[in-house]
Amino acid sequence: MSTYKAVESIIKGNFYFEFGLQNRILNLTQLARLIKPLVSKRLDKNIEISSIKMSLSRLQGQIKDKIIPHKLIVEDVSMKKNLCSLTLYKTRENQENVSKFQNYCTHKEKFFTRSESNKEIAISFSQDLILELIKFKLDNYKFIQKDLGAVLVSIPVEYINIKGVFQYFIQKVTMQNINLLEIGSTYTELIFYMREKDLSLAANTFLDLQT
């Protein structure tokens, strides 16, 4: 594999790199330094920055104008307020109790999400049900965050295969100096958790992407 082919395989399909090259907003020398370890790894040898920069310059000249959209759109934006986030150790008992609490929230038509890793269970739910945690034996939590809100964003299904699409929407929030506390997703919906005070700004940022 040539240096050019290695650089091309790294750049193409990466939303930010392609967008930056297309709009001539990237410093090629700095980008070459950034991807140098990736290129060297693919070619299994040390590659000079000058060689990578030449490949970037060649690739930049080949990218067609507007091949990458300047703005990705969203199909729907909604907000949830007065939420609480809870993290528990992943035990059989906690899993069973979380399932019972989830059914309870569903019956009450209250917001509820759940995610699990190897060692932890994380749930988000309406804060007005926080006193019910004792009833469901979920008061032995590892960590809790109160006074949260969530912005739910629906995106077109066509975006699923765009590399970097999640980062694009995350950046829209972080550029507003909003601290994202958690992120969740389903097939075409992203859920951004943050402090309630940041909800309006985040929601308006996404609403601007509807047109």
PDB file of N, CA, C and O in Angstrom, residues 84-102 112-125 133 136-138 140-145 182:
ATOM      1  N   CYS A  84     -33.578  12.368  36.488  1.00  0.00           N
ATOM      2  CA  CYS A  84     -32.569  11.907  37.432  1.00  0.00           C
ATOM      3  C   CYS A  84     -31.831  10.738  36.786  1.00  0.00           C
ATOM      4  O   CYS A  84     -32.429   9.925  36.078  1.00  0.00           O
ATOM      5  N   SER A  85     -30.531  10.667  37.011  1.00  0.00           N
ATOM      6  CA  SER A  85     -29.720   9.582  36.470  1.00  0.00           C
ATOM      7  C   SER A  85     -29.105   8.794  37.617  1.00  0.00           C
ATOM      8  O   SER A  85     -28.563   9.368  38.558  1.00  0.00           O
ATOM      9  N   LEU A  86     -29.178   7.470  37.497  1.00  0.00           N
ATOM     10  CA  LEU A  86     -28.729   6.599  38.583  1.00  0.00           C
ATOM     11  C   LEU A  86     -27.821   5.512  38.024  1.00  0.00           C
ATOM     12  O   LEU A  86     -28.114   4.917  36.987  1.00  0.00           O
ATOM     13  N   THR A  87     -26.712   5.264  38.714  1.00  0.00           N
ATOM     14  CA  THR A  87     -25.801   4.180  38.327  1.00  0.00           C
ATOM     15  C   THR A  87     -25.714   3.174  39.470  1.00  0.00           C
ATOM     16  O   THR A  87     -25.489   3.554  40.624  1.00  0.00           O
ATOM     17  N   LEU A  88     -25.906   1.898  39.136  1.00  0.00           N
ATOM     18  CA  LEU A  88     -25.845   0.824  40.121  1.00  0.00           C
ATOM     19  C   LEU A  88     -24.822  -0.221  39.689  1.00  0.00           C
ATOM     20  O   LEU A  88     -24.487  -0.336  38.519  1.00  0.00           O
ATOM     21  N   TYR A  89     -24.360  -0.993  40.666  1.00  0.00           N
ATOM     22  CA  TYR A  89     -23.521  -2.135  40.327  1.00  0.00           C
ATOM     23  C   TYR A  89     -24.379  -3.193  39.633  1.00  0.00           C
ATOM     24  O   TYR A  89     -25.552  -3.384  39.969  1.00  0.00           O
ATOM     25  N   LYS A  90     -23.797  -3.857  38.671  1.00  0.00           N
ATOM     26  CA  LYS A  90     -24.543  -4.843  37.906  1.00  0.00           C
ATOM     27  C   LYS A  90     -24.561  -6.181  38.643  1.00  0.00           C
ATOM     28  O   LYS A  90     -23.631  -6.974  38.556  1.00  0.00           O
ATOM     29  N   THR A  91     -25.644  -6.397  39.371  1.00  0.00           N
ATOM     30  CA  THR A  91     -25.861  -7.671  40.058  1.00  0.00           C
ATOM     31  C   THR A  91     -27.188  -8.227  39.594  1.00  0.00           C
ATOM     32  O   THR A  91     -28.023  -7.508  39.028  1.00  0.00           O
ATOM     33  N   ARG A  92     -27.400  -9.495  39.818  1.00  0.00           N
ATOM     34  CA  ARG A  92     -28.664 -10.111  39.431  1.00  0.00           C
ATOM     35  C   ARG A  92     -29.838  -9.425  40.139  1.00  0.00           C
ATOM     36  O   ARG A  92     -30.873  -9.138  39.520  1.00  0.00           O
ATOM     37  N   GLU A  93     -29.648  -9.122  41.425  1.00  0.00           N
ATOM     38  CA  GLU A  93     -30.715  -8.479  42.187  1.00  0.00           C
ATOM     39  C   GLU A  93     -31.035  -7.095  41.634  1.00  0.00           C
ATOM     40  O   GLU A  93     -32.210  -6.740  41.465  1.00  0.00           O
ATOM     41  N   ASN A  94     -30.002  -6.322  41.330  1.00  0.00           N
ATOM     42  CA  ASN A  94     -30.237  -4.978  40.789  1.00  0.00           C
ATOM     43  C   ASN A  94     -30.896  -5.034  39.415  1.00  0.00           C
ATOM     44  O   ASN A  94     -31.764  -4.213  39.089  1.00  0.00           O
ATOM     45  N   GLN A  95     -30.503  -5.991  38.606  1.00  0.00           N
ATOM     46  CA  GLN A  95     -31.124  -6.136  37.289  1.00  0.00           C
ATOM     47  C   GLN A  95     -32.619  -6.416  37.415  1.00  0.00           C
ATOM     48  O   GLN A  95     -33.443  -5.841  36.695  1.00  0.00           O
ATOM     49  N   GLU A  96     -32.951  -7.297  38.322  1.00  0.00           N
ATOM     50  CA  GLU A  96     -34.362  -7.639  38.524  1.00  0.00           C
ATOM     51  C   GLU A  96     -35.146  -6.449  39.075  1.00  0.00           C
ATOM     52  O   GLU A  96     -36.276  -6.178  38.643  1.00  0.00           O
ATOM     53  N   ASN A  97     -34.545  -5.737  40.015  1.00  0.00           N
ATOM     54  CA  ASN A  97     -35.232  -4.594  40.608  1.00  0.00           C
ATOM     55  C   ASN A  97     -35.387  -3.440  39.617  1.00  0.00           C
ATOM     56  O   ASN A  97     -36.401  -2.741  39.627  1.00  0.00           O
ATOM     57  N   VAL A  98     -34.377  -3.244  38.777  1.00  0.00           N
ATOM     58  CA  VAL A  98     -34.470  -2.215  37.742  1.00  0.00           C
ATOM     59  C   VAL A  98     -35.592  -2.546  36.772  1.00  0.00           C
ATOM     60  O   VAL A  98     -36.351  -1.670  36.341  1.00  0.00           O
ATOM     61  N   SER A  99     -35.729  -3.816  36.411  1.00  0.00           N
ATOM     62  CA  SER A  99     -36.804  -4.235  35.507  1.00  0.00           C
ATOM     63  C   SER A  99     -38.167  -3.955  36.115  1.00  0.00           C
ATOM     64  O   SER A  99     -39.093  -3.504  35.426  1.00  0.00           O
ATOM     65  N   LYS A 100     -38.308  -4.183  37.402  1.00  0.00           N
ATOM     66  CA  LYS A 100     -39.574  -3.898  38.083  1.00  0.00           C
ATOM     67  C   LYS A 100     -39.855  -2.392  38.097  1.00  0.00           C
ATOM     68  O   LYS A 100     -40.977  -1.958  37.866  1.00  0.00           O
ATOM     69  N   PHE A 101     -38.819  -1.629  38.354  1.00  0.00           N
ATOM     70  CA  PHE A 101     -38.976  -0.179  38.370  1.00  0.00           C
ATOM     71  C   PHE A 101     -39.299   0.350  36.973  1.00  0.00           C
ATOM     72  O   PHE A 101     -40.100   1.274  36.808  1.00  0.00           O
ATOM     73  N   GLN A 102     -38.691  -0.247  35.963  1.00  0.00           N
ATOM     74  CA  GLN A 102     -38.983   0.138  34.586  1.00  0.00           C
ATOM     75  C   GLN A 102     -40.449  -0.105  34.244  1.00  0.00           C
ATOM     76  O   GLN A 102     -41.112   0.735  33.618  1.00  0.00           O
ATOM     77  N   PHE A 112     -38.210   6.874  30.986  1.00  0.00           N
ATOM     78  CA  PHE A 112     -37.274   5.893  31.533  1.00  0.00           C
ATOM     79  C   PHE A 112     -36.363   5.382  30.428  1.00  0.00           C
ATOM     80  O   PHE A 112     -36.824   5.011  29.344  1.00  0.00           O
ATOM     81  N   THR A 113     -35.072   5.370  30.687  1.00  0.00           N
ATOM     82  CA  THR A 113     -34.114   4.720  29.784  1.00  0.00           C
ATOM     83  C   THR A 113     -33.164   3.881  30.619  1.00  0.00           C
ATOM     84  O   THR A 113     -32.961   4.142  31.809  1.00  0.00           O
ATOM     85  N   ARG A 114     -32.571   2.897  29.968  1.00  0.00           N
ATOM     86  CA  ARG A 114     -31.705   1.955  30.676  1.00  0.00           C
ATOM     87  C   ARG A 114     -30.560   1.525  29.772  1.00  0.00           C
ATOM     88  O   ARG A 114     -30.751   1.298  28.574  1.00  0.00           O
ATOM     89  N   SER A 115     -29.372   1.439  30.340  1.00  0.00           N
ATOM     90  CA  SER A 115     -28.226   0.904  29.601  1.00  0.00           C
ATOM     91  C   SER A 115     -27.351   0.119  30.565  1.00  0.00           C
ATOM     92  O   SER A 115     -27.323   0.404  31.768  1.00  0.00           O
ATOM     93  N   GLU A 116     -26.662  -0.872  30.028  1.00  0.00           N
ATOM     94  CA  GLU A 116     -25.832  -1.734  30.859  1.00  0.00           C
ATOM     95  C   GLU A 116     -24.458  -1.930  30.228  1.00  0.00           C
ATOM     96  O   GLU A 116     -24.325  -2.007  29.012  1.00  0.00           O
ATOM     97  N   SER A 117     -23.452  -2.016  31.096  1.00  0.00           N
ATOM     98  CA  SER A 117     -22.104  -2.366  30.663  1.00  0.00           C
ATOM     99  C   SER A 117     -21.714  -3.656  31.376  1.00  0.00           C
ATOM    100  O   SER A 117     -22.581  -4.360  31.915  1.00  0.00           O
ATOM    101  N   ASN A 118     -20.449  -3.978  31.400  1.00  0.00           N
ATOM    102  CA  ASN A 118     -20.032  -5.209  32.061  1.00  0.00           C
ATOM    103  C   ASN A 118     -20.254  -5.173  33.570  1.00  0.00           C
ATOM    104  O   ASN A 118     -20.560  -6.197  34.185  1.00  0.00           O
ATOM    105  N   LYS A 119     -20.087  -3.977  34.159  1.00  0.00           N
ATOM    106  CA  LYS A 119     -20.119  -3.893  35.609  1.00  0.00           C
ATOM    107  C   LYS A 119     -21.193  -2.960  36.167  1.00  0.00           C
ATOM    108  O   LYS A 119     -21.403  -2.930  37.378  1.00  0.00           O
ATOM    109  N   GLU A 120     -21.840  -2.191  35.301  1.00  0.00           N
ATOM    110  CA  GLU A 120     -22.776  -1.186  35.799  1.00  0.00           C
ATOM    111  C   GLU A 120     -24.099  -1.189  35.048  1.00  0.00           C
ATOM    112  O   GLU A 120     -24.181  -1.637  33.900  1.00  0.00           O
ATOM    113  N   ILE A 121     -25.107  -0.671  35.719  1.00  0.00           N
ATOM    114  CA  ILE A 121     -26.411  -0.417  35.124  1.00  0.00           C
ATOM    115  C   ILE A 121     -26.693   1.067  35.312  1.00  0.00           C
ATOM    116  O   ILE A 121     -26.555   1.601  36.421  1.00  0.00           O
ATOM    117  N   ALA A 122     -27.070   1.745  34.249  1.00  0.00           N
ATOM    118  CA  ALA A 122     -27.417   3.160  34.334  1.00  0.00           C
ATOM    119  C   ALA A 122     -28.864   3.354  33.901  1.00  0.00           C
ATOM    120  O   ALA A 122     -29.287   2.811  32.874  1.00  0.00           O
ATOM    121  N   ILE A 123     -29.611   4.093  34.687  1.00  0.00           N
ATOM    122  CA  ILE A 123     -31.001   4.378  34.342  1.00  0.00           C
ATOM    123  C   ILE A 123     -31.238   5.885  34.476  1.00  0.00           C
ATOM    124  O   ILE A 123     -30.608   6.563  35.289  1.00  0.00           O
ATOM    125  N   SER A 124     -32.121   6.397  33.641  1.00  0.00           N
ATOM    126  CA  SER A 124     -32.566   7.785  33.731  1.00  0.00           C
ATOM    127  C   SER A 124     -34.083   7.764  33.806  1.00  0.00           C
ATOM    128  O   SER A 124     -34.737   7.020  33.066  1.00  0.00           O
ATOM    129  N   PHE A 125     -34.641   8.598  34.685  1.00  0.00           N
ATOM    130  CA  PHE A 125     -36.081   8.549  34.916  1.00  0.00           C
ATOM    131  C   PHE A 125     -36.563   9.875  35.480  1.00  0.00           C
ATOM    132  O   PHE A 125     -35.751  10.757  35.837  1.00  0.00           O
ATOM    133  N   LEU A 133     -37.419   4.721  44.812  1.00  0.00           N
ATOM    134  CA  LEU A 133     -36.230   3.872  44.743  1.00  0.00           C
ATOM    135  C   LEU A 133     -36.133   2.931  45.938  1.00  0.00           C
ATOM    136  O   LEU A 133     -35.709   1.773  45.801  1.00  0.00           O
ATOM    137  N   PHE A 136     -38.344  -0.080  45.529  1.00  0.00           N
ATOM    138  CA  PHE A 136     -37.841  -1.070  44.574  1.00  0.00           C
ATOM    139  C   PHE A 136     -36.408  -1.519  44.900  1.00  0.00           C
ATOM    140  O   PHE A 136     -35.748  -2.136  44.064  1.00  0.00           O
ATOM    141  N   LYS A 137     -35.954  -1.184  46.092  1.00  0.00           N
ATOM    142  CA  LYS A 137     -34.638  -1.607  46.589  1.00  0.00           C
ATOM    143  C   LYS A 137     -33.505  -1.164  45.659  1.00  0.00           C
ATOM    144  O   LYS A 137     -32.567  -1.925  45.370  1.00  0.00           O
ATOM    145  N   LEU A 138     -33.608   0.081  45.207  1.00  0.00           N
ATOM    146  CA  LEU A 138     -32.586   0.642  44.331  1.00  0.00           C
ATOM    147  C   LEU A 138     -31.859   1.812  44.991  1.00  0.00           C
ATOM    148  O   LEU A 138     -31.225   2.616  44.319  1.00  0.00           O
ATOM    149  N   ASN A 140     -29.339   1.528  46.918  1.00  0.00           N
ATOM    150  CA  ASN A 140     -27.927   1.189  47.143  1.00  0.00           C
ATOM    151  C   ASN A 140     -27.091   1.544  45.920  1.00  0.00           C
ATOM    152  O   ASN A 140     -26.189   0.812  45.504  1.00  0.00           O
ATOM    153  N   TYR A 141     -27.397   2.683  45.326  1.00  0.00           N
ATOM    154  CA  TYR A 141     -26.770   3.077  44.070  1.00  0.00           C
ATOM    155  C   TYR A 141     -25.315   3.496  44.254  1.00  0.00           C
ATOM    156  O   TYR A 141     -24.868   3.862  45.341  1.00  0.00           O
ATOM    157  N   LYS A 142     -24.597   3.452  43.152  1.00  0.00           N
ATOM    158  CA  LYS A 142     -23.182   3.844  43.119  1.00  0.00           C
ATOM    159  C   LYS A 142     -23.036   5.345  42.925  1.00  0.00           C
ATOM    160  O   LYS A 142     -22.129   5.977  43.489  1.00  0.00           O
ATOM    161  N   PHE A 143     -23.921   5.925  42.130  1.00  0.00           N
ATOM    162  CA  PHE A 143     -23.842   7.353  41.827  1.00  0.00           C
ATOM    163  C   PHE A 143     -25.214   7.840  41.385  1.00  0.00           C
ATOM    164  O   PHE A 143     -25.978   7.112  40.751  1.00  0.00           O
ATOM    165  N   ILE A 144     -25.525   9.101  41.705  1.00  0.00           N
ATOM    166  CA  ILE A 144     -26.798   9.690  41.316  1.00  0.00           C
ATOM    167  C   ILE A 144     -26.588  11.134  40.877  1.00  0.00           C
ATOM    168  O   ILE A 144     -25.743  11.849  41.436  1.00  0.00           O
ATOM    169  N   GLN A 145     -27.298  11.534  39.852  1.00  0.00           N
ATOM    170  CA  GLN A 145     -27.292  12.917  39.386  1.00  0.00           C
ATOM    171  C   GLN A 145     -28.733  13.404  39.304  1.00  0.00           C
ATOM    172  O   GLN A 145     -29.573  12.749  38.676  1.00  0.00           O
ATOM    173  N   GLU A 182     -24.377  12.693  29.826  1.00  0.00           N
ATOM    174  CA  GLU A 182     -24.558  11.334  29.302  1.00  0.00           C
ATOM    175  C   GLU A 182     -25.094  11.428  27.889  1.00  0.00           C
ATOM    176  O   GLU A 182     -25.707  12.435  27.504  1.00  0.00           O
TER     177      GLU A 182
END
